[in-house]
PDB file of C-alpha atoms in Angstrom:
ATOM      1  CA  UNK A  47    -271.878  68.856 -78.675  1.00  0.00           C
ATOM      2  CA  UNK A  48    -272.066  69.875 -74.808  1.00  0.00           C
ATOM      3  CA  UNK A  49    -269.727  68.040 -72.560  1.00  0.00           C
ATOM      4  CA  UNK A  50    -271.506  65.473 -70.029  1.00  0.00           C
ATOM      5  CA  UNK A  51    -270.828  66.648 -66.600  1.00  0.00           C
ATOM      6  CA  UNK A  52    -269.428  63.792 -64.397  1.00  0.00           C
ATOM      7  CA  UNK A  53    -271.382  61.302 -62.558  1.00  0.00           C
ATOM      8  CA  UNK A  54    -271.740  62.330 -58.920  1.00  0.00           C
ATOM      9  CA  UNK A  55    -269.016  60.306 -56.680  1.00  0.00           C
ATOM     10  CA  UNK A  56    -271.043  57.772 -54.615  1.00  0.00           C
ATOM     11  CA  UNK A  57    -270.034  56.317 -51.108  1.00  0.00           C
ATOM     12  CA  UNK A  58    -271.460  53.069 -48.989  1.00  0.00           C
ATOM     13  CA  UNK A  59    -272.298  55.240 -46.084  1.00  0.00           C
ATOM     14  CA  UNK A  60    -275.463  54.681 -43.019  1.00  0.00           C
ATOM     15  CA  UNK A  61    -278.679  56.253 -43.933  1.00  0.00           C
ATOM     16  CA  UNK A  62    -278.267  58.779 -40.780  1.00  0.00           C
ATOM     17  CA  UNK A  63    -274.461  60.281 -41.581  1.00  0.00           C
ATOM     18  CA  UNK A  64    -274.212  62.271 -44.814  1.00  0.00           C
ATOM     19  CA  UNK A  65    -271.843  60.988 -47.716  1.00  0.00           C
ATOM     20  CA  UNK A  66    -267.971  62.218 -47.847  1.00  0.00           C
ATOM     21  CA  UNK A  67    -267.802  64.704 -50.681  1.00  0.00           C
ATOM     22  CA  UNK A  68    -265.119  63.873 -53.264  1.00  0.00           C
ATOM     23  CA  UNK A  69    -261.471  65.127 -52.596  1.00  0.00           C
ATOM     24  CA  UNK A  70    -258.896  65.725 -55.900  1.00  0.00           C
ATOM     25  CA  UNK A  71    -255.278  66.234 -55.824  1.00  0.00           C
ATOM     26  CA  UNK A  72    -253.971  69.429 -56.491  1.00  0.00           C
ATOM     27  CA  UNK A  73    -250.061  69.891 -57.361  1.00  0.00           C
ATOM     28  CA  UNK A  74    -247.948  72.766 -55.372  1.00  0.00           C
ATOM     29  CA  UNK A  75    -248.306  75.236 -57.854  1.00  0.00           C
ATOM     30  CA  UNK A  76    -252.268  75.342 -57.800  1.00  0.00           C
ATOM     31  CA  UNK A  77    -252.507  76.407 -54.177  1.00  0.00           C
ATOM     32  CA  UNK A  78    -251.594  79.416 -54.868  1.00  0.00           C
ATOM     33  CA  UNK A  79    -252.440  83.252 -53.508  1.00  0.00           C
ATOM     34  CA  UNK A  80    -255.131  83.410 -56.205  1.00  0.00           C
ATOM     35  CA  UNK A  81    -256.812  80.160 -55.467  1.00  0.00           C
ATOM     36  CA  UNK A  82    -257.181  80.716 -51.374  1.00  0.00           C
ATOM     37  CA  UNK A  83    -258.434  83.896 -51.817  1.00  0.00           C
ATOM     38  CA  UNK A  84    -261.463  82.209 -53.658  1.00  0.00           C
ATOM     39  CA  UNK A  85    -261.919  79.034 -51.466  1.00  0.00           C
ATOM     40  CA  UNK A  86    -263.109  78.581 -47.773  1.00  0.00           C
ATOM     41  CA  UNK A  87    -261.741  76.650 -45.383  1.00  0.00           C
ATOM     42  CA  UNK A  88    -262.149  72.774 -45.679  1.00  0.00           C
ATOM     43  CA  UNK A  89    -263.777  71.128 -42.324  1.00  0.00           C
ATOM     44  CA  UNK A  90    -262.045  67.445 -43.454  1.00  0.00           C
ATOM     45  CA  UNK A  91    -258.785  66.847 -41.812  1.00  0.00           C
ATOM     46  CA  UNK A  92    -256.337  66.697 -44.346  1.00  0.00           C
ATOM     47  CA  UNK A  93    -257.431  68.714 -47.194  1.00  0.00           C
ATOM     48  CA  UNK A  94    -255.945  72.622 -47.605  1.00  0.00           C
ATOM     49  CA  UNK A  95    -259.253  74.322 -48.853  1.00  0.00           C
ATOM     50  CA  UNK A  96    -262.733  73.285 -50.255  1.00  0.00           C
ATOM     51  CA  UNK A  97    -263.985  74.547 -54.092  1.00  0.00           C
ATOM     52  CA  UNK A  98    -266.906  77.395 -53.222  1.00  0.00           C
ATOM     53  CA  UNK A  99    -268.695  79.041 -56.189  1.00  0.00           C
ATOM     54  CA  UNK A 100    -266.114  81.543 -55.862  1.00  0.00           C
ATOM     55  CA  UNK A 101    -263.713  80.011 -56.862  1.00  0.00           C
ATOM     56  CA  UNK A 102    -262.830  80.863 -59.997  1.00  0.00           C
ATOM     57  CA  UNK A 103    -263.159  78.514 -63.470  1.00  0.00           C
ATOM     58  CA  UNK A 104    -260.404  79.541 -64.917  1.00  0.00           C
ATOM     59  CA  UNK A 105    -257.701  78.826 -62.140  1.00  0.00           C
ATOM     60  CA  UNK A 106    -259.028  75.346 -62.261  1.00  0.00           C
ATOM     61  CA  UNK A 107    -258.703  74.819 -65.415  1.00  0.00           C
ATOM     62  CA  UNK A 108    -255.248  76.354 -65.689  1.00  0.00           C
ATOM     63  CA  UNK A 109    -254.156  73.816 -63.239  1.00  0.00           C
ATOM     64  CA  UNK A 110    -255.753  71.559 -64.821  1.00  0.00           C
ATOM     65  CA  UNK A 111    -257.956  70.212 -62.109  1.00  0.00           C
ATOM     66  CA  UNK A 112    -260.899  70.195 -64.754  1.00  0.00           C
ATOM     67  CA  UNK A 113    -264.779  70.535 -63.551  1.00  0.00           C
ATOM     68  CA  UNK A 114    -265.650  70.911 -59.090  1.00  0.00           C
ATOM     69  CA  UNK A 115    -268.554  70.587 -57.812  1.00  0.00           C
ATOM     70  CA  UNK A 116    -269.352  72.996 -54.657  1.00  0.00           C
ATOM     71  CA  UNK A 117    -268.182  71.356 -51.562  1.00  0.00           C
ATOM     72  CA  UNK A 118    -265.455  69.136 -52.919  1.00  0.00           C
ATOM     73  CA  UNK A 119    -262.358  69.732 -51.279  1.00  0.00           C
ATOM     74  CA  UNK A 120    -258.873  69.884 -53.068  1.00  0.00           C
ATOM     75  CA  UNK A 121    -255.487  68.368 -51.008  1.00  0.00           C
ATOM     76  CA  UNK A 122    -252.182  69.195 -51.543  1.00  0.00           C
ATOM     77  CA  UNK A 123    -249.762  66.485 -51.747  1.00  0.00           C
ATOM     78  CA  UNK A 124    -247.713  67.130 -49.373  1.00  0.00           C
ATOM     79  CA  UNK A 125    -250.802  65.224 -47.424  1.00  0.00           C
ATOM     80  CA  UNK A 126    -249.649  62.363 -49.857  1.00  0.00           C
ATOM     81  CA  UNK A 127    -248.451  59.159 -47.704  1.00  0.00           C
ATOM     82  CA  UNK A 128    -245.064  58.879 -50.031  1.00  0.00           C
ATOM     83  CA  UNK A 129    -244.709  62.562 -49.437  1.00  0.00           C
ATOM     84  CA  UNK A 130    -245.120  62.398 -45.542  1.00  0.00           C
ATOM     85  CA  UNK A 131    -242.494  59.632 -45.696  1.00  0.00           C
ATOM     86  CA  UNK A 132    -239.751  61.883 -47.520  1.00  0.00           C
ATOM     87  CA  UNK A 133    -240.781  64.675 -45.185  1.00  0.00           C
ATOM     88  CA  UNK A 134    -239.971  62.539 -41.926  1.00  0.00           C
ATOM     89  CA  UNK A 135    -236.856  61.422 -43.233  1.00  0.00           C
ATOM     90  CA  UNK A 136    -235.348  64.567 -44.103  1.00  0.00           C
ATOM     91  CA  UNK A 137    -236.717  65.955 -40.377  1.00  0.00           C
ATOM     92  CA  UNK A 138    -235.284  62.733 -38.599  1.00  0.00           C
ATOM     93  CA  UNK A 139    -231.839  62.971 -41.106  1.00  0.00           C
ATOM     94  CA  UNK A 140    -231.393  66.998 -40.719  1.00  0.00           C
ATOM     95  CA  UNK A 141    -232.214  67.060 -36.746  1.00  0.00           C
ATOM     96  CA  UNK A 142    -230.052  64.119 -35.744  1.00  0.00           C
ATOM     97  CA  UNK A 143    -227.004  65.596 -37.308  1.00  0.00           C
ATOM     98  CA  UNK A 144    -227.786  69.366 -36.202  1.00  0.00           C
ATOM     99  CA  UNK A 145    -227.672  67.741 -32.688  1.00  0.00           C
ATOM    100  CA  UNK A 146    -224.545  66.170 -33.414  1.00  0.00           C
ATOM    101  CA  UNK A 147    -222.487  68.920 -34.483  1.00  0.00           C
ATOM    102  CA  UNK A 148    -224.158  71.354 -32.496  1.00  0.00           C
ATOM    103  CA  UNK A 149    -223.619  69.577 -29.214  1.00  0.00           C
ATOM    104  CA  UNK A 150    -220.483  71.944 -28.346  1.00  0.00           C
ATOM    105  CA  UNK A 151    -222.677  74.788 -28.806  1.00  0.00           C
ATOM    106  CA  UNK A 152    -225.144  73.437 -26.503  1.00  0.00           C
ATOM    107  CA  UNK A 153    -223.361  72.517 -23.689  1.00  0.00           C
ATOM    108  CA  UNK A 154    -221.696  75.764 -23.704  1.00  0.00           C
ATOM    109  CA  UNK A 155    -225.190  77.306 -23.761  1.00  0.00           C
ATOM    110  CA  UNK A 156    -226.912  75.200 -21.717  1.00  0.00           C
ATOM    111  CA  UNK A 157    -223.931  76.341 -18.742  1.00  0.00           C
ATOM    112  CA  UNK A 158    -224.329  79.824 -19.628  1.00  0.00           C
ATOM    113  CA  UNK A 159    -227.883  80.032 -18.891  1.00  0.00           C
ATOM    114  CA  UNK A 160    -227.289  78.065 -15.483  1.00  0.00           C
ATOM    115  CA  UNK A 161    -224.356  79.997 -14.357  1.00  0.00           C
ATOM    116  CA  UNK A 162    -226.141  83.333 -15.055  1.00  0.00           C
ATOM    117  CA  UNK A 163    -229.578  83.018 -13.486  1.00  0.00           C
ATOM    118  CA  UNK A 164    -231.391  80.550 -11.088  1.00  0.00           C
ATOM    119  CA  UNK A 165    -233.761  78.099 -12.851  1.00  0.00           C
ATOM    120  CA  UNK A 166    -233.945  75.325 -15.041  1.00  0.00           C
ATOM    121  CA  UNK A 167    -232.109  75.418 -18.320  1.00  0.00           C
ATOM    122  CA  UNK A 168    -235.574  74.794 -20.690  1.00  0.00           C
ATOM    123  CA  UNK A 169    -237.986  76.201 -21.032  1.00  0.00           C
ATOM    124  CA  UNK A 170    -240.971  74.140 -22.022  1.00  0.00           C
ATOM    125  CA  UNK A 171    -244.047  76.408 -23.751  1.00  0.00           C
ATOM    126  CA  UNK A 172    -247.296  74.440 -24.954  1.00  0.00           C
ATOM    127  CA  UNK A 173    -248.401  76.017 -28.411  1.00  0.00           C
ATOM    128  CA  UNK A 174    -250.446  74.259 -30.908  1.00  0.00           C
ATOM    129  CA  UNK A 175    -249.712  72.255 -34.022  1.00  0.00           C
ATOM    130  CA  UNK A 176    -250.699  70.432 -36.670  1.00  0.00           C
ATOM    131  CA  UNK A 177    -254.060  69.748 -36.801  1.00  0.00           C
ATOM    132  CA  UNK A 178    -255.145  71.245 -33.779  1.00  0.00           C
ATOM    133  CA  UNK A 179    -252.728  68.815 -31.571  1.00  0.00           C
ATOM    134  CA  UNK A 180    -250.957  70.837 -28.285  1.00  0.00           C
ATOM    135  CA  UNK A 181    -246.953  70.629 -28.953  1.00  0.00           C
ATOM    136  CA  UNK A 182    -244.360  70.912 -25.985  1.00  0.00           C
ATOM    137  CA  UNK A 183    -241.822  73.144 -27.961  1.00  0.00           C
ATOM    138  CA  UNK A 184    -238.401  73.330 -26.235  1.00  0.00           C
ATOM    139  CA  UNK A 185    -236.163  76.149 -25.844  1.00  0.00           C
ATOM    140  CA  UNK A 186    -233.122  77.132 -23.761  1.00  0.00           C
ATOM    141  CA  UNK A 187    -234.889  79.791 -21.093  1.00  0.00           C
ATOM    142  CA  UNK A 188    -233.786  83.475 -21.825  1.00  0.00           C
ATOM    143  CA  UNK A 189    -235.953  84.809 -18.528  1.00  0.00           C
ATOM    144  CA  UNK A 190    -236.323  85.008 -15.038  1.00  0.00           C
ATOM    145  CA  UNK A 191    -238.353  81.867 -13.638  1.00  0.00           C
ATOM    146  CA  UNK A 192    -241.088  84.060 -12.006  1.00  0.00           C
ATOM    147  CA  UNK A 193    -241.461  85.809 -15.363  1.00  0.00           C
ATOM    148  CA  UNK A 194    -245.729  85.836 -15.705  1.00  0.00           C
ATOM    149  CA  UNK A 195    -245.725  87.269 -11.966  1.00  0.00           C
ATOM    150  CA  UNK A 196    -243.235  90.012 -12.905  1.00  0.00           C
ATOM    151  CA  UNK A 197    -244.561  90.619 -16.279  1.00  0.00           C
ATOM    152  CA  UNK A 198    -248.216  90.788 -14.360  1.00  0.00           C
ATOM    153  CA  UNK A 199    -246.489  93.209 -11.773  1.00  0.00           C
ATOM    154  CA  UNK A 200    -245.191  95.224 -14.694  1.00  0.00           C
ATOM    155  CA  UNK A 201    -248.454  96.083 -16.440  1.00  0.00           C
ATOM    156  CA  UNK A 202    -250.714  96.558 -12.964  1.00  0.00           C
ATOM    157  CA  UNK A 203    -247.984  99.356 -12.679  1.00  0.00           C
ATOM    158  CA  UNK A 204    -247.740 100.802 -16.216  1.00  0.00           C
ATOM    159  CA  UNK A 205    -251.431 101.771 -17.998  1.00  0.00           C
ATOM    160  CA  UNK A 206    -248.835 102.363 -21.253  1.00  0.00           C
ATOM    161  CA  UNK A 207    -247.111  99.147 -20.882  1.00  0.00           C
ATOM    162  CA  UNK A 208    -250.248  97.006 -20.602  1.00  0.00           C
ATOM    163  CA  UNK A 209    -251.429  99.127 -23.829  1.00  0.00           C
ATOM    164  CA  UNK A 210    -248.401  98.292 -25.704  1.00  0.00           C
ATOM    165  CA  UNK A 211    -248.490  94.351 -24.601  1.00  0.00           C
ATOM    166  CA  UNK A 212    -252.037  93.726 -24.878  1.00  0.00           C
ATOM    167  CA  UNK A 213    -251.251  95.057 -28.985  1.00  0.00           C
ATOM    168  CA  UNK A 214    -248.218  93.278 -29.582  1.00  0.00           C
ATOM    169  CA  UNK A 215    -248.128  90.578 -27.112  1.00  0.00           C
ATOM    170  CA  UNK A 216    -244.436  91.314 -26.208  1.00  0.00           C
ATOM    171  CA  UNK A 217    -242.283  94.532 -24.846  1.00  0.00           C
ATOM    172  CA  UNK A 218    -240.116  96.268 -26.755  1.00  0.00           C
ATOM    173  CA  UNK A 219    -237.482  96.397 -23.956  1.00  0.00           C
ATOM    174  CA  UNK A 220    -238.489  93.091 -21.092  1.00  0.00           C
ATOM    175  CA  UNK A 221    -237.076  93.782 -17.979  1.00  0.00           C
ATOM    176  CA  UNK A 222    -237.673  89.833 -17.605  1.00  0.00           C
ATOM    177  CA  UNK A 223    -235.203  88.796 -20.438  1.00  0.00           C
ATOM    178  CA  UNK A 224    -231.617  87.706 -19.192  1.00  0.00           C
ATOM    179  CA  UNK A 225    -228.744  88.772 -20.766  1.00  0.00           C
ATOM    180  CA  UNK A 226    -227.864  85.618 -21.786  1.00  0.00           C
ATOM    181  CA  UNK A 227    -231.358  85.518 -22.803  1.00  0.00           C
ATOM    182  CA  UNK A 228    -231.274  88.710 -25.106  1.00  0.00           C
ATOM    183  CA  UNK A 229    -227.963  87.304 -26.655  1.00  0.00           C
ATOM    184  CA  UNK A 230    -229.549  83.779 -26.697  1.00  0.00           C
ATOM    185  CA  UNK A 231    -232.672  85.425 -28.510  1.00  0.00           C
ATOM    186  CA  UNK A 232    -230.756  87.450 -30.977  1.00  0.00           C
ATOM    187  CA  UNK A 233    -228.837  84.857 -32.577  1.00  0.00           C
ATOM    188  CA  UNK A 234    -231.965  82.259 -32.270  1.00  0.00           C
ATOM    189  CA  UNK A 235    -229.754  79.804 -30.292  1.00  0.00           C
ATOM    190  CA  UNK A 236    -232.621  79.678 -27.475  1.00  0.00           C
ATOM    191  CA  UNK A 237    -234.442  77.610 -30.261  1.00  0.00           C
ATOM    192  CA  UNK A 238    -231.624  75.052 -30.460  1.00  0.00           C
ATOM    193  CA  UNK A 239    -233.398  72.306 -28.017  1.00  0.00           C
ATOM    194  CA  UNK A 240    -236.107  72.276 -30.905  1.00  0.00           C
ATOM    195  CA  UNK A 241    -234.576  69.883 -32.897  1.00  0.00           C
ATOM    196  CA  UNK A 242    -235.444  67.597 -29.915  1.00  0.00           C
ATOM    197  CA  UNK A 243    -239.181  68.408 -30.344  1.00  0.00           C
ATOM    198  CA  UNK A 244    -238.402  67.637 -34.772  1.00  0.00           C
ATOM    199  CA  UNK A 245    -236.640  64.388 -33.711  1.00  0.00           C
ATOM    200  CA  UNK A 246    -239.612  62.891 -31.818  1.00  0.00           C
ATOM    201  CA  UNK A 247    -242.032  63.944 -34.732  1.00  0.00           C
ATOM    202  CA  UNK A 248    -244.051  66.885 -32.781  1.00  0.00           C
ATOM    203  CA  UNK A 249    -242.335  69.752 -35.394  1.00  0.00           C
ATOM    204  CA  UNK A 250    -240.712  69.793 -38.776  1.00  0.00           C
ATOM    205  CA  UNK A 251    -237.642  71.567 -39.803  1.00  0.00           C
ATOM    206  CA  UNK A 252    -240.042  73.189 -42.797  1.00  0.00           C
ATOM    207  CA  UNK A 253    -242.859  74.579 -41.373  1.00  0.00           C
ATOM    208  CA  UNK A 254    -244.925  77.193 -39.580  1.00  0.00           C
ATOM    209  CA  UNK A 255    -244.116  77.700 -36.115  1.00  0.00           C
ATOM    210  CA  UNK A 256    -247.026  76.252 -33.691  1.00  0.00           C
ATOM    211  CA  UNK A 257    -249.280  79.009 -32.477  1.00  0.00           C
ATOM    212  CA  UNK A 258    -250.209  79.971 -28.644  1.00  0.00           C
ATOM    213  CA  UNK A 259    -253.403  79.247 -27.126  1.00  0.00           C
ATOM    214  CA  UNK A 260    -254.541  83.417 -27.462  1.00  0.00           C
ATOM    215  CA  UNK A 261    -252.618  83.094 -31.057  1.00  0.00           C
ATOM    216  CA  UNK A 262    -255.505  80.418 -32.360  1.00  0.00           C
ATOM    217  CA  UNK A 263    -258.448  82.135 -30.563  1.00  0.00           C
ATOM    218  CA  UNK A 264    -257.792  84.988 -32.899  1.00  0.00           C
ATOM    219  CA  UNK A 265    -257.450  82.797 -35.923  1.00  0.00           C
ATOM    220  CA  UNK A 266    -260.274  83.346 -38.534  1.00  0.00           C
ATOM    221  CA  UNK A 267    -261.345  80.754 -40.906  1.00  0.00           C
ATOM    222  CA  UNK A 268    -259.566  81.781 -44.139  1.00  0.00           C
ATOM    223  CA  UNK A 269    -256.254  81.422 -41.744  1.00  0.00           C
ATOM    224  CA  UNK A 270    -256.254  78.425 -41.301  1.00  0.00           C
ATOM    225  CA  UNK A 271    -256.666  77.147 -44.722  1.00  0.00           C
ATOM    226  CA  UNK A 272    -253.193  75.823 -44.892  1.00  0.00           C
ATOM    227  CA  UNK A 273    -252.137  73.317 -42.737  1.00  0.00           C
ATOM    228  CA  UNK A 274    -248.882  72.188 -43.080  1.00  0.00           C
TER     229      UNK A 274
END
């Protein structure tokens, strides 16, 4: 006897907008290398990738997500509210008391960097988060304060310097770095202030790090599947 395919998922919705499609829970384990690489990017907000023909029958039902139809989208729970709640109070628990016993190591940082070069002792960067919000990530400043004039100066001068940032987006030896900065850098103590930015809720101590404006221009759809 042939199994009944499921009713389609109806929705109240105006005559002029089209209806939601359907969105199922996946667990951790089901968004997985093998499942992205069949799936397209989802256009809701909160869901990690939307089912495709692609996408192959039996991953789904080996996570047991049983029968999609084309153009549902699948969330992970990490989306989940009880999830999100966890999530914030592990960020809010783990950044508070990184601040507290790191505060020796900041003060002694924070003098360093203002006894060894003129300028403030941040350095505030926008890059973009979650979602497609603009985040004001914080970090202690490791260069000069006229450092896009002197970097712009630099590769005017050098045709095989411009070649070698315009690749990698950074030089292999910057002039512009102090040498606070390079120590600062090498340890990752210049991303100390950050905690600040997990604190008020704009990052998460588990997470990818925010892009830069030319970073997300450069983005193609299947990266930016995941968004956590």
């Amino acid at each position: 006897m042939d199994k009944k395919e499921p009713a389609p998922v109806k929705s109240e919705v105006p005559t002029n907008q089209s209806a939601p499609k359907p969105t199922l829970d996946a667990s951790r384990s089901d968004v997985d290398r093998r499942l992205v690489q069949h799936a397209e990017p989802s256009v809701e907000r909160n869901s990690d990738f939307r089912y495709t023909k692609r996408l192959k029958r039996e991953i789904l039902k080996r996570a047991g997500l049983g029968l999609l139809h084309e153009g549902d989208d699948v969330t992970h729970p990490v989306y989940h509210r009880g999830a999100l709640f966890v999530k914030r109070t592990i960020d809010i628990a783990g950044s508070i008391t990184a601040i507290v016993l790191l505060a020796p190591v900041w003060i002694l940082v924070a003098i360093l960097v203002k006894l060894t070069s003129k300028g403030p002792i941040l350095f505030v960067q926008d890059r973009v988060g979650q979602q497609g919000k603009w985040v004001r990530t914080l970090k202690f400043r490791t260069m000069v304060v006229n450092a896009e004039q002197r970097l712009q100066d630099l590769l005017d001068s050098d045709p095989e310097l411009r070649k070698q940032y315009e690749q990698f987006h950074k030089l292999e030896s910057d002039p512009r770095v102090t040498p606070v900065g390079e120590f600062l850098r090498r340890h990752s103590l210049d991303e100390l202030p950050q905690f600040l930015n997990v604190l008020g809720g704009s990052m998460s101590l588990v997470g990818p790090r925010g892009y830069l404006a030319y970073e997300v221009m450069k983005l193609k759809d299947m990266d930016r599947i995941l968004k956590v």
